[in-house]
N, CA, C and O atoms as a DFTB+ gen file, in Angstrom:
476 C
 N C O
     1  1      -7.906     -14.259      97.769
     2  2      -7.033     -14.355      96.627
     3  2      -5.588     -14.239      97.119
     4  3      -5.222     -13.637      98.128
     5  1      -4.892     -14.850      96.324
     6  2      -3.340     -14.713      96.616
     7  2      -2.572     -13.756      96.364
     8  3      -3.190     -12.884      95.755
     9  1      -1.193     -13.417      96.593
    10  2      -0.513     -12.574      95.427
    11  2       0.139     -13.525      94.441
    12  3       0.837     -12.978      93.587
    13  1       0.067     -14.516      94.410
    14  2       0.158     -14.987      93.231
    15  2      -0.882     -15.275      91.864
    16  3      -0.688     -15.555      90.681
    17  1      -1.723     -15.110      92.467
    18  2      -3.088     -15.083      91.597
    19  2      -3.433     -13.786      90.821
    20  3      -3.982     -13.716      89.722
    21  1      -2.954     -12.661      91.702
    22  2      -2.713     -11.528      90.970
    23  2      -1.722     -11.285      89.903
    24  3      -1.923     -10.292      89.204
    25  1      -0.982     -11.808      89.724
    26  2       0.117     -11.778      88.904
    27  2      -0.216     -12.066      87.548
    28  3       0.114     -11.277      86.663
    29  1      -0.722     -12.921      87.343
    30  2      -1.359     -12.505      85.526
    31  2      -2.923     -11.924      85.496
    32  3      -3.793     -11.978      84.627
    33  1      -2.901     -11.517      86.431
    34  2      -4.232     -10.282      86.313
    35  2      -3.968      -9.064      85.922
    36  3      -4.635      -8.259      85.272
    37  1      -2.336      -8.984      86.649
    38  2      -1.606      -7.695      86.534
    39  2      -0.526      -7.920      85.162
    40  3       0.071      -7.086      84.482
    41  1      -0.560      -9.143      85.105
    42  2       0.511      -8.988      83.849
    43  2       1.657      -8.726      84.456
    44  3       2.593      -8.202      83.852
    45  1       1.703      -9.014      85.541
    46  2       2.915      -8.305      86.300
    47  2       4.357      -9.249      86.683
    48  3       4.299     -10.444      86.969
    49  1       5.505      -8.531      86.628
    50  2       6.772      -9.099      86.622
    51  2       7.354      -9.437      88.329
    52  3       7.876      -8.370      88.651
    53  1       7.464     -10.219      89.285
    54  2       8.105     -10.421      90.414
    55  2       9.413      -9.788      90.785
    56  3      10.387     -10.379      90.320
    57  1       9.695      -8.610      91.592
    58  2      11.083      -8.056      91.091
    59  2      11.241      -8.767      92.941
    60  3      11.946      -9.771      92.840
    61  1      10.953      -8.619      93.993
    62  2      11.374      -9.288      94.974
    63  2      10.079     -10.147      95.799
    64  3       8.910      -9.773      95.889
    65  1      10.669     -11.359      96.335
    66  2       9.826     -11.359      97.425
    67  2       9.280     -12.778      96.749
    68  3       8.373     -13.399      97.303
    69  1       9.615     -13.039      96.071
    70  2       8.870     -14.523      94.955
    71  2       8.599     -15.268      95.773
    72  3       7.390     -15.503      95.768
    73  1       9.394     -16.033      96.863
    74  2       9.100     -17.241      98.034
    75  2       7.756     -16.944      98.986
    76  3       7.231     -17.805      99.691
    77  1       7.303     -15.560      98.871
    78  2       5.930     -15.188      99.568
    79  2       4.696     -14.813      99.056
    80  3       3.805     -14.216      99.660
    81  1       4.694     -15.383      97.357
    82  2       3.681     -15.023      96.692
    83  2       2.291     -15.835      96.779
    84  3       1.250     -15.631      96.154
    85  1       2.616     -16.900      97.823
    86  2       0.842     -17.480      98.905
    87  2       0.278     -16.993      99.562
    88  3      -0.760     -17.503      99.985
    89  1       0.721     -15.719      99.973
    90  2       0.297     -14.740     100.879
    91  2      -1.197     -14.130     100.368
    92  3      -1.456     -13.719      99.237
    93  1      -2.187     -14.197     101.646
    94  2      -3.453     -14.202     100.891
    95  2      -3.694     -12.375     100.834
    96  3      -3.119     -11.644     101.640
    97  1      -4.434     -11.950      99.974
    98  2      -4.610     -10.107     100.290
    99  2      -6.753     -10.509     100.093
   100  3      -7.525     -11.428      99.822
   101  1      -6.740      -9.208     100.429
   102  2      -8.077      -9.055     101.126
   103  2      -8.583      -8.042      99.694
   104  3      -9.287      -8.314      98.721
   105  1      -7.823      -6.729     100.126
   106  2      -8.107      -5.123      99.864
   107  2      -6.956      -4.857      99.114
   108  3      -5.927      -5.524      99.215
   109  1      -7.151      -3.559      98.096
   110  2      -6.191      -2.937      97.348
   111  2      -6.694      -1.579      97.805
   112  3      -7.856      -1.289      98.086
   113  1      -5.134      -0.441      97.843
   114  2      -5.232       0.388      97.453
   115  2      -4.471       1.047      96.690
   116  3      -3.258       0.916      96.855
   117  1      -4.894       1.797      95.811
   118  2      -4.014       2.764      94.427
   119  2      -3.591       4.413      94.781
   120  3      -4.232       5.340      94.286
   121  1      -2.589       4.599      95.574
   122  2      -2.286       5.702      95.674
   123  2      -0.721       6.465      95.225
   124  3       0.413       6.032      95.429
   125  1      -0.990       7.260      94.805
   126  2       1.049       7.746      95.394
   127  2       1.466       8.526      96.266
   128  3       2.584       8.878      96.641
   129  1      -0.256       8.915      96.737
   130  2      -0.163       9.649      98.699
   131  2      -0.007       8.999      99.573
   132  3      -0.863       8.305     100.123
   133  1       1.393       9.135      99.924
   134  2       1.538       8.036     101.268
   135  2       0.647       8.149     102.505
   136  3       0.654       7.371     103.459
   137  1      -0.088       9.184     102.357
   138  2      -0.882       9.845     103.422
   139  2      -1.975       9.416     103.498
   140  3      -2.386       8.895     104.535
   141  1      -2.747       9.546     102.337
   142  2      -3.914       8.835     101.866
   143  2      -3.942       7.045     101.797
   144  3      -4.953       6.356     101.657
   145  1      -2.679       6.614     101.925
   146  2      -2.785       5.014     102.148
   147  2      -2.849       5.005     103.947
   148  3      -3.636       4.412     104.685
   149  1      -1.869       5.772     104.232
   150  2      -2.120       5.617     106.297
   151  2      -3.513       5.661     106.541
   152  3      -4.025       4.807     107.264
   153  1      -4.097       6.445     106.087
   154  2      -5.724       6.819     106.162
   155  2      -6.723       5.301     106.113
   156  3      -7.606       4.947     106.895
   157  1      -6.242       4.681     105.008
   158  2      -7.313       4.013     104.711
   159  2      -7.202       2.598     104.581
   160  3      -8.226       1.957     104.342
   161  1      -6.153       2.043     104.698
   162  2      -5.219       1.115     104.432
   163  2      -5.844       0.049     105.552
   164  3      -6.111       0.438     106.688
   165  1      -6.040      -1.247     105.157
   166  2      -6.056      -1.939     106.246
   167  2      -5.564      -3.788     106.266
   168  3      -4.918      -4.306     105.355
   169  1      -5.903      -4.299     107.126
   170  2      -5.489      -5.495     106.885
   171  2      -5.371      -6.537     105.690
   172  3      -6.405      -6.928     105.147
   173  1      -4.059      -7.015     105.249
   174  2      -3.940      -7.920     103.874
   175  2      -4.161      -7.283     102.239
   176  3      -4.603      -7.906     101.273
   177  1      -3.710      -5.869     102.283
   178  2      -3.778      -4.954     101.495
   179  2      -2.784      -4.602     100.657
   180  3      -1.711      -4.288     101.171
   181  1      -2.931      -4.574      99.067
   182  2      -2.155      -4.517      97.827
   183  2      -2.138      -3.184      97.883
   184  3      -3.262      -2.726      97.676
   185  1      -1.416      -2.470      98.056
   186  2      -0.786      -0.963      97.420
   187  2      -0.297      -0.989      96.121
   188  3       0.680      -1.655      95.777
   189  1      -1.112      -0.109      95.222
   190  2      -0.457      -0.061      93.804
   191  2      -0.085       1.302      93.947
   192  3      -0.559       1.839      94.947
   193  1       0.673       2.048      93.182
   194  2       1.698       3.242      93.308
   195  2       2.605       3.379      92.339
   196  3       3.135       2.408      91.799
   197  1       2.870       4.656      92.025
   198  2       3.672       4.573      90.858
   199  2       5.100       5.718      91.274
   200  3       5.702       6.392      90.439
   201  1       5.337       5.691      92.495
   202  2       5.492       6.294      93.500
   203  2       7.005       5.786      94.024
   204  3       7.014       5.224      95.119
   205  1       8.354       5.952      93.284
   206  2       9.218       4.505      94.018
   207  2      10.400       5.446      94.582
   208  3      11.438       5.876      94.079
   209  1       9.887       5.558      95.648
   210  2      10.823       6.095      96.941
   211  2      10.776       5.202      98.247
   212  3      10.044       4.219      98.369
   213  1      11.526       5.603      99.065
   214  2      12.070       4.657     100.029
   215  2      10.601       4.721     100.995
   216  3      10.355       3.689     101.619
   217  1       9.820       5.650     101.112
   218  2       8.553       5.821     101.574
   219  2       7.259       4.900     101.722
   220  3       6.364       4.590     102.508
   221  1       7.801       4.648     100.332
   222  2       6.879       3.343     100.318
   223  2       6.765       2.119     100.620
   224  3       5.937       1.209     100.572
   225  1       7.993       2.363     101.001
   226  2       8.522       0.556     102.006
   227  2       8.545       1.118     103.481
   228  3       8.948       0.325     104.332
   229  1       8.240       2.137     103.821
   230  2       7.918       2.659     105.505
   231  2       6.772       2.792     105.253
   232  3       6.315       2.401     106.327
   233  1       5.956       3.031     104.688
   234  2       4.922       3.174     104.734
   235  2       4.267       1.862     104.553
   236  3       3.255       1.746     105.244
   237  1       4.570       0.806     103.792
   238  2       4.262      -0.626     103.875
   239  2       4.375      -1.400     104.928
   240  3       3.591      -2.247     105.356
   241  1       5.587      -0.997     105.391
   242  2       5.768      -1.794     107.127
   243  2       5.077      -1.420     108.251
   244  3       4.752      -2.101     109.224
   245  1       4.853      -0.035     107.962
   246  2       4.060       0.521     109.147
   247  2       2.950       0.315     109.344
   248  3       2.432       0.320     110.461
   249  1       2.147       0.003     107.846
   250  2       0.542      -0.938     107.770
   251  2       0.767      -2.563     107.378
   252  3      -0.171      -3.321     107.130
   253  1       2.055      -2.917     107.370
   254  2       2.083      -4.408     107.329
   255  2       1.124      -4.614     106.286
   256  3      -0.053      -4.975     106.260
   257  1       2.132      -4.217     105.278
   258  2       1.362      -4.318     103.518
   259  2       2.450      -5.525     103.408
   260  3       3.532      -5.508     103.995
   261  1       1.893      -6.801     102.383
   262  2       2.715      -7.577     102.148
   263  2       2.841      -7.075     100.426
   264  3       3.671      -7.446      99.595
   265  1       2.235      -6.561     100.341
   266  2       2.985      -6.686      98.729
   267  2       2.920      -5.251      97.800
   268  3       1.743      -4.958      97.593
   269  1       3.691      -4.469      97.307
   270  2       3.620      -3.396      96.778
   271  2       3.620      -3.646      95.533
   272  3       4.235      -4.652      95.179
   273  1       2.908      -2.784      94.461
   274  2       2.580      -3.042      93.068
   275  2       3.160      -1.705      92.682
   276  3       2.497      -0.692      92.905
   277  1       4.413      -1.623      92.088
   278  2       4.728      -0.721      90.974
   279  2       4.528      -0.157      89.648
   280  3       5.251      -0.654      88.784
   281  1       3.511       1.006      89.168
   282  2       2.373       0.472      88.264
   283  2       3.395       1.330      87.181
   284  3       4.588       1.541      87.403
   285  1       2.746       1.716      86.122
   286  2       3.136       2.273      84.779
   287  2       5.167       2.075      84.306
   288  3       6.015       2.851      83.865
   289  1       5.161       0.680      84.701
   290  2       6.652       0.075      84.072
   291  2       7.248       0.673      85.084
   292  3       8.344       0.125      85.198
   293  1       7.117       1.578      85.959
   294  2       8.064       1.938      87.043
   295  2       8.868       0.717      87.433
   296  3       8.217      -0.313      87.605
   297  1      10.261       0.664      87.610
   298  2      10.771      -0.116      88.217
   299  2      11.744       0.564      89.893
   300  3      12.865       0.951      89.564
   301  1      11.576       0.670      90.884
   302  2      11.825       0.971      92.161
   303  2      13.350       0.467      92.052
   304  3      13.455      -0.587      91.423
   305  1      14.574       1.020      92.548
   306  2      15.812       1.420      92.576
   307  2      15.951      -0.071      93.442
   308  3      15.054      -0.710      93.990
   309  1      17.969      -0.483      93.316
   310  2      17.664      -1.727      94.251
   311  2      18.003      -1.499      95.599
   312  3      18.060      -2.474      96.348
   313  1      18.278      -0.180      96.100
   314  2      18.019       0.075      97.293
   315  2      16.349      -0.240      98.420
   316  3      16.177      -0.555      99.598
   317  1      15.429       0.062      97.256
   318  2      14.445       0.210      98.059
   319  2      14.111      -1.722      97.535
   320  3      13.069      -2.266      97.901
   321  1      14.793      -2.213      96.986
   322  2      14.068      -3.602      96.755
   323  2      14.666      -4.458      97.635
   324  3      14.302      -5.616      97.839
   325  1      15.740      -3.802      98.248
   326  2      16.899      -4.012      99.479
   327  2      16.013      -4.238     100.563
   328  3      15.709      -5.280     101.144
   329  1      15.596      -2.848     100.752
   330  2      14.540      -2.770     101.582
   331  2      13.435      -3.637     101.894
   332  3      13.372      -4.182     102.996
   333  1      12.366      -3.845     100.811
   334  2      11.406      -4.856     100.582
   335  2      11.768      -6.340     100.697
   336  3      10.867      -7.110     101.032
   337  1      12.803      -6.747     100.491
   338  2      13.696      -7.887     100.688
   339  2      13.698      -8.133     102.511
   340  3      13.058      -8.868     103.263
   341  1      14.490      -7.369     102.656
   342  2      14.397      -7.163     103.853
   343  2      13.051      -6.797     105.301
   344  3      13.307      -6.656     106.497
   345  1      12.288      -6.759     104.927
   346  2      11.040      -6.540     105.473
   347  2       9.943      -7.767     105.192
   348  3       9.076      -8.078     106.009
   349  1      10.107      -8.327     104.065
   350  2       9.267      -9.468     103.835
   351  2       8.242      -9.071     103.038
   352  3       7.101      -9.532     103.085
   353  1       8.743      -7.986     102.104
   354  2       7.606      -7.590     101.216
   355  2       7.593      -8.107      99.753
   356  3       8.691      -8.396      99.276
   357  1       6.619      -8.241      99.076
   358  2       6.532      -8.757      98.238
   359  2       6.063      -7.713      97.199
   360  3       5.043      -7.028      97.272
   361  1       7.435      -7.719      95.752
   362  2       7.300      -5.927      95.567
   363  2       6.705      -7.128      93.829
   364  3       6.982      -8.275      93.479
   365  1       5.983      -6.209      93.336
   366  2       5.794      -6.685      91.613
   367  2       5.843      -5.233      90.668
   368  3       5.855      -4.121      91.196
   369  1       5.862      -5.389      89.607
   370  2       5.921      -4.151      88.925
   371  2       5.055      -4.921      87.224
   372  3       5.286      -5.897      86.511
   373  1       3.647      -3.367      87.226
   374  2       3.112      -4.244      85.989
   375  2       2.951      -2.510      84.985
   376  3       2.969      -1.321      85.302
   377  1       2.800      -3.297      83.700
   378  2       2.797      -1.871      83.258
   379  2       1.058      -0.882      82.829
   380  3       0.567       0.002      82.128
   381  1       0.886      -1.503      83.476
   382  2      -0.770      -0.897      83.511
   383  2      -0.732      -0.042      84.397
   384  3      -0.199      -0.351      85.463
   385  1      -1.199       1.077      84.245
   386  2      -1.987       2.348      85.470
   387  2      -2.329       1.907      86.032
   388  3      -2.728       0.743      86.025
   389  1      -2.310       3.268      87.362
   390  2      -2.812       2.398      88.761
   391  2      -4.364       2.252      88.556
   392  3      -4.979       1.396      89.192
   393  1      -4.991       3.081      87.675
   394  2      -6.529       3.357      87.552
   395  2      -6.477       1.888      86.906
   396  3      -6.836       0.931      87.591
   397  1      -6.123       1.745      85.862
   398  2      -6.281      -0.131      85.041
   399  2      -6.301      -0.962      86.363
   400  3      -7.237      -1.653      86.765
   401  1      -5.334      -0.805      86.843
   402  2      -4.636      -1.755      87.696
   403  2      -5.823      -2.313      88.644
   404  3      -6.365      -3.413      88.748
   405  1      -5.997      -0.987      89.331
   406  2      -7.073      -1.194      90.683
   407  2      -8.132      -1.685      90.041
   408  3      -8.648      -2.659      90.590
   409  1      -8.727      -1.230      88.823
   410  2      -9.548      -1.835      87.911
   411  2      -9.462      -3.188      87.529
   412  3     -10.537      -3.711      87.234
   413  1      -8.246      -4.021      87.449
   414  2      -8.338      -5.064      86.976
   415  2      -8.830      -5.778      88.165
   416  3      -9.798      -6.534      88.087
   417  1      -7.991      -5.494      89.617
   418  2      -8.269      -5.957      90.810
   419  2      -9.557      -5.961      91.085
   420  3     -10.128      -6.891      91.655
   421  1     -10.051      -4.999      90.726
   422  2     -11.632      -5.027      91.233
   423  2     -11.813      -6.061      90.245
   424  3     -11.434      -7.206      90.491
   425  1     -12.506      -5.679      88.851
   426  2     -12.624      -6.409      88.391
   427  2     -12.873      -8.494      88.930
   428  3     -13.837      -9.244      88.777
   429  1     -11.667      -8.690      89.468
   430  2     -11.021     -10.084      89.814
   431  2     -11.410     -10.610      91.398
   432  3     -11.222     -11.697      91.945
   433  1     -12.125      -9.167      91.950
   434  2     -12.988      -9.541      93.253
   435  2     -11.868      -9.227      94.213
   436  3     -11.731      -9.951      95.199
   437  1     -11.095      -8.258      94.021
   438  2     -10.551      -7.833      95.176
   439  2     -10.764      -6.021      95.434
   440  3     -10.048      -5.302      94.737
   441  1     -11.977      -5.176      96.665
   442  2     -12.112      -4.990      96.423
   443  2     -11.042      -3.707      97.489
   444  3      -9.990      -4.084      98.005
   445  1     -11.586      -2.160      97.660
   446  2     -11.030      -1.447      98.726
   447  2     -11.422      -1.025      99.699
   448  3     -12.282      -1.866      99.964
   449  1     -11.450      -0.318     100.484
   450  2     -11.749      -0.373     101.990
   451  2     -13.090       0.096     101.771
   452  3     -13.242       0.534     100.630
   453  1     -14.194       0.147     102.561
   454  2     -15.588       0.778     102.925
   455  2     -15.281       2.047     103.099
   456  3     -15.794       2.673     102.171
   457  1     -14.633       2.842     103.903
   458  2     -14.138       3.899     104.653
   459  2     -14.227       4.971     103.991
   460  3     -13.190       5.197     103.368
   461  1     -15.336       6.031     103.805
   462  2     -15.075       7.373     103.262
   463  2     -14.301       8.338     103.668
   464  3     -14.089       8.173     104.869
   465  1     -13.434       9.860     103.005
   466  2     -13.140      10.365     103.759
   467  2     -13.944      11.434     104.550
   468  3     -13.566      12.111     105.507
   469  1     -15.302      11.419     103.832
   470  2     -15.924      12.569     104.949
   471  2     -16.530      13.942     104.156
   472  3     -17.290      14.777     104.647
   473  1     -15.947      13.927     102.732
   474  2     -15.774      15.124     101.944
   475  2     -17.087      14.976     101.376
   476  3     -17.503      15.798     100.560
């Protein structure tokens, strides 16, 4: 699936990154633990988050996330969209929970990692 294909799944608005929305994703994950995404995160992966600090665009680059999902109407400052601009990320913002959200994704056949934590 694309990130453009996600976009009326999510109902969701393009705030940067529009010229890279062919970009294919695999996996989602829904966190606002940046910790818990390092963990589990893996190749061609949607981060939804409701979470809008500069963190989340280091934390996107560092797993080479192409696209961050800003969930419950959050809209992320234009510093950090500076950021995402700059990195080649592809940021959206929808107003559904991340629980809806990841839900709709599943839902739409995108699913999240295999990987338990162990607990």
């Amino acid at each position: 699936m694309t990130i453009r294909e996600l976009i009326p799944i999510l109902d969701a608005k393009v705030l940067c990154g529009g010229e890279q929305i062919d970009q294919e994703v695999k996996t989602a994950c829904g966190s606002d633990l940046m910790s818990d995404v390092l963990a589990f995160v893996k190749d061609k992966t949607v981060l939804i988050t409701g979470l809008t600090n500069v963190h989340v665009m280091r934390t996107a680059e560092m797993l080479d996330i192409h696209c961050v999902v800003f969930a419950r109407g959050k809209i992320p400052s234009d510093e950090i969209l500076e950021e995402a601009n700059e990195l080649g990320i592809v940021v959206l913002a929808t107003s559904y929970t991340t629980y809806t959200a990841c839900g709709l994704m599943y839902e739409a056949g995108i699913r999240g990692t295999n990987e338990r934590s162990g607990v």
